[in-house]
Short mmCIF file of C-alpha atoms in Angstrom, two decimals:
data_model
loop_
_atom_site.label_atom_id
_atom_site.label_comp_id
_atom_site.label_asym_id
_atom_site.label_seq_id
_atom_site.Cartn_x
_atom_site.Cartn_y
_atom_site.Cartn_z
CA UNK A 218 143.14 20.95 74.99
CA UNK A 219 143.14 19.52 71.45
CA UNK A 220 139.74 21.02 70.62
CA UNK A 221 138.28 17.96 68.89
CA UNK A 222 135.24 17.61 71.18
CA UNK A 223 136.49 14.67 73.22
CA UNK A 224 139.31 13.69 75.60
CA UNK A 225 141.04 11.15 73.37
CA UNK A 226 144.71 11.28 72.45
CA UNK A 227 145.34 12.02 68.77
CA UNK A 228 148.40 10.41 67.19
CA UNK A 229 148.53 12.47 64.00
CA UNK A 230 147.66 16.08 63.01
CA UNK A 231 143.88 16.34 62.84
CA UNK A 232 141.96 19.40 61.64
CA UNK A 233 139.95 21.28 64.28
CA UNK A 234 136.85 21.52 62.15
CA UNK A 235 134.98 24.00 64.34
CA UNK A 236 137.66 26.64 63.66
CA UNK A 237 137.49 26.37 59.87
CA UNK A 238 136.75 29.76 58.34
CA UNK A 239 137.69 31.66 61.52
CA UNK A 240 140.93 33.08 60.04
CA UNK A 241 143.17 31.99 62.90
CA UNK A 242 146.45 33.92 62.80
CA UNK A 243 148.01 33.27 66.21
CA UNK A 244 148.10 30.51 68.82
CA UNK A 245 148.72 30.29 72.54
CA UNK A 246 148.89 27.47 75.02
CA UNK A 247 148.97 26.86 78.74
CA UNK A 248 149.65 23.71 80.76
CA UNK A 249 146.41 21.99 79.70
CA UNK A 250 144.60 24.60 77.60
CA UNK A 251 144.88 26.29 74.23
CA UNK A 252 143.83 29.51 72.50
CA UNK A 253 143.32 30.39 68.86
CA UNK A 254 143.37 34.09 67.95
CA UNK A 255 141.72 35.33 64.78
CA UNK A 256 142.66 38.15 62.43
CA UNK A 257 139.99 40.30 64.08
CA UNK A 258 141.45 39.81 67.57
CA UNK A 259 138.83 37.35 68.82
CA UNK A 260 139.96 34.47 71.02
CA UNK A 261 138.70 30.89 70.97
CA UNK A 262 139.70 28.77 73.96
CA UNK A 263 139.61 25.09 74.79
CA UNK A 264 141.00 22.84 77.52
CA UNK A 265 141.14 23.00 81.31
CA UNK A 266 139.13 25.73 83.06
CA UNK A 267 139.31 24.50 86.66
CA UNK A 268 140.80 27.73 88.04
CA UNK A 269 139.21 30.00 85.47
CA UNK A 270 142.41 30.09 83.42
CA UNK A 271 140.71 29.43 80.10
CA UNK A 272 139.09 32.89 80.17
CA UNK A 273 135.57 31.69 79.38
CA UNK A 274 134.19 33.04 82.65
CA UNK A 275 133.81 29.55 84.11
CA UNK A 276 135.73 27.35 86.55
CA UNK A 277 134.18 24.08 85.44
CA UNK A 278 133.56 23.59 81.75
CA UNK A 279 131.54 20.41 81.94
CA UNK A 280 133.87 17.41 81.72
CA UNK A 281 136.16 17.42 84.72
CA UNK A 282 136.65 21.16 84.42
CA UNK A 283 137.47 20.97 80.72
CA UNK A 284 136.10 22.53 77.53
CA UNK A 285 136.58 20.04 74.69
CA UNK A 286 135.41 22.26 71.81
CA UNK A 287 136.68 25.79 71.04
CA UNK A 288 134.49 28.46 72.65
CA UNK A 289 134.53 32.17 71.90
CA UNK A 290 135.85 34.04 74.94
CA UNK A 291 133.14 36.65 75.36
CA UNK A 292 134.99 38.17 78.30
CA UNK A 293 137.60 39.45 75.82
CA UNK A 294 135.31 40.60 73.01
CA UNK A 295 135.81 44.29 73.82
CA UNK A 296 139.52 43.89 73.18
CA UNK A 297 141.58 43.13 70.07
CA UNK A 298 143.88 40.37 71.29
CA UNK A 299 147.17 39.68 69.50
CA UNK A 300 148.82 37.12 71.78
CA UNK A 301 147.95 34.57 74.48
CA UNK A 302 150.15 32.57 76.84
CA UNK A 303 149.42 30.40 79.86
CA UNK A 304 151.04 28.73 82.84
CA UNK A 305 149.85 25.82 84.93
CA UNK A 306 146.59 27.47 86.02
CA UNK A 307 146.57 31.07 84.76
CA UNK A 308 146.69 32.96 81.46
CA UNK A 309 147.85 36.23 79.95
CA UNK A 310 146.36 38.02 76.94
CA UNK A 311 148.03 40.92 75.12
CA UNK A 312 145.93 43.54 73.34
CA UNK A 313 146.82 45.48 70.20
CA UNK A 314 147.46 48.53 72.41
CA UNK A 315 150.08 46.77 74.53
CA UNK A 316 147.84 46.12 77.52
CA UNK A 317 148.04 42.84 79.41
CA UNK A 318 144.96 41.06 80.73
CA UNK A 319 145.02 38.03 83.02
CA UNK A 320 142.81 35.33 84.52
CA UNK A 321 143.09 32.25 86.73
CA UNK A 322 145.16 31.49 89.83
CA UNK A 323 146.43 34.52 91.71
CA UNK A 324 147.96 33.46 95.04
CA UNK A 325 151.62 33.91 94.05
CA UNK A 326 151.21 37.02 91.93
CA UNK A 327 150.54 35.17 88.68
CA UNK A 328 147.89 37.66 87.53
CA UNK A 329 150.03 40.77 87.80
CA UNK A 330 147.66 42.55 90.18
CA UNK A 331 148.51 43.97 93.60
CA UNK A 332 148.46 41.86 96.75
CA UNK A 333 145.55 43.98 98.03
CA UNK A 334 143.49 43.11 94.95
CA UNK A 335 144.33 39.43 95.32
CA UNK A 336 143.08 39.55 98.90
CA UNK A 337 139.81 41.06 97.68
CA UNK A 338 139.10 38.00 95.49
CA UNK A 339 136.58 35.48 96.84
CA UNK A 340 139.10 32.68 96.27
CA UNK A 341 142.76 32.30 95.36
CA UNK A 342 141.69 32.21 91.71
CA UNK A 343 139.22 34.04 89.52
CA UNK A 344 137.39 33.50 86.24
CA UNK A 345 136.99 37.27 85.80
CA UNK A 346 139.45 39.03 83.49
CA UNK A 347 141.93 41.25 85.36
CA UNK A 348 144.00 44.18 84.11
CA UNK A 349 147.70 43.63 84.77
CA UNK A 350 149.13 46.66 86.58
CA UNK A 351 151.69 48.22 84.22
CA UNK A 352 150.38 51.78 83.83
CA UNK A 353 152.33 53.77 81.27
CA UNK A 354 154.27 50.75 80.00
CA UNK A 355 153.36 49.42 76.55
CA UNK A 356 154.01 45.68 76.30
CA UNK A 357 154.68 43.94 72.99
CA UNK A 358 155.32 40.35 74.08
CA UNK A 359 154.45 38.08 77.02
CA UNK A 360 155.46 34.54 77.93
CA UNK A 361 154.28 32.45 80.89
CA UNK A 362 156.20 29.90 82.92
CA UNK A 363 154.60 27.46 85.35
CA UNK A 364 153.69 30.15 87.91
CA UNK A 365 155.37 33.30 86.61
CA UNK A 366 155.49 35.56 83.56
CA UNK A 367 157.94 37.69 81.61
CA UNK A 368 156.98 40.57 79.33
CA UNK A 369 158.87 42.80 76.95
CA UNK A 370 158.02 46.49 76.61
CA UNK A 371 158.13 48.53 73.42
CA UNK A 372 161.32 50.17 74.70
CA UNK A 373 163.08 46.82 75.15
CA UNK A 374 162.76 46.61 78.92
CA UNK A 375 162.08 43.22 80.52
CA UNK A 376 159.51 42.81 83.31
CA UNK A 377 158.71 39.73 85.41
CA UNK A 378 156.19 38.79 88.08
CA UNK A 379 154.61 35.81 89.83
CA UNK A 380 156.24 33.06 91.87
CA UNK A 381 159.86 33.80 92.70
CA UNK A 382 160.73 30.19 93.46
CA UNK A 383 163.94 28.84 91.87
CA UNK A 384 165.10 32.43 91.20
CA UNK A 385 162.78 32.43 88.18
CA UNK A 386 162.10 36.18 88.14
CA UNK A 387 165.69 37.40 87.82
CA UNK A 388 165.56 39.83 90.74
CA UNK A 389 168.20 38.06 92.83
CA UNK A 390 165.71 36.74 95.36
CA UNK A 391 162.98 34.13 95.69
CA UNK A 392 160.17 36.41 96.85
CA UNK A 393 156.90 36.41 94.92
CA UNK A 394 156.27 39.58 92.90
CA UNK A 395 152.66 40.62 92.40
CA UNK A 396 152.96 43.27 89.69
CA UNK A 397 155.39 43.61 86.75
CA UNK A 398 158.87 44.51 88.00
CA UNK A 399 161.76 45.67 85.85
CA UNK A 400 164.66 43.22 85.60
CA UNK A 401 167.25 45.84 86.45
CA UNK A 402 170.34 43.70 85.75
CA UNK A 403 169.71 43.93 81.99
CA UNK A 404 168.10 47.38 81.86
CA UNK A 405 171.13 48.82 80.11
CA UNK A 406 170.90 46.24 77.30
CA UNK A 407 167.45 46.61 75.65
CA UNK A 408 165.98 43.33 74.50
CA UNK A 409 164.06 42.15 71.43
CA UNK A 410 162.64 38.82 72.65
CA UNK A 411 161.79 37.02 75.89
CA UNK A 412 160.60 33.54 76.73
CA UNK A 413 159.69 31.63 79.89
CA UNK A 414 160.12 27.95 80.70
CA UNK A 415 158.69 26.16 83.71
CA UNK A 416 161.02 27.79 86.26
CA UNK A 417 163.46 29.76 84.12
CA UNK A 418 163.45 32.68 81.71
CA UNK A 419 165.51 33.96 78.82
CA UNK A 420 165.94 37.29 77.03
CA UNK A 421 167.93 38.29 73.96
CA UNK A 422 169.24 41.82 73.44
CA UNK A 423 169.42 44.02 70.36
CA UNK A 424 173.08 43.12 70.13
CA UNK A 425 172.37 39.39 70.12
CA UNK A 426 173.41 38.75 73.73
CA UNK A 427 171.38 35.99 75.39
CA UNK A 428 170.52 36.13 79.10
CA UNK A 429 169.10 33.26 81.14
CA UNK A 430 168.12 32.82 84.79
CA UNK A 431 166.19 30.54 87.12
CA UNK A 432 166.44 26.75 87.40
#
């Protein structure tokens, strides 16, 4: 996930030479993978791809399921990506138009697609890019926890989905949620930022009030 072409630990900041001149403007990371987003919305990924979560259309990568050098994610080339975030074995990508795309492990709703679509997959994970089901809702920020995600809409509404373990989704129950669901408890207090930890989430409102839930 360091992108230096090997699997060695690096003790000090070391330039990723293969990304020189690519005009990287944004970064994203998952449990064991990383993404670099350029000014033109292209995404370069490196790290673990065992469940397809890297987005390179592969579930191997070559060295123990890992890609050690940044690779251009051709599966996203038709989109202008502005943000990337990942969990343990899945990833989310946000386009300039507020659309969320996903890839990787799907069994607990991580990918934001319906249960019926998950059942149609050949396995419990996929290397094919999926469209998160949030028709009519423009997203402006996404953050992934271990097995769940939180997103913020352009109207300040907060949506969560994925594994409901440890009360991580904020819906007052531990059930998995397969598509983005409004966190109704804070609907009346529009938010400006959201963030997910391993099994907890946080949101801050326009008025500076901070909400937190999960474990």
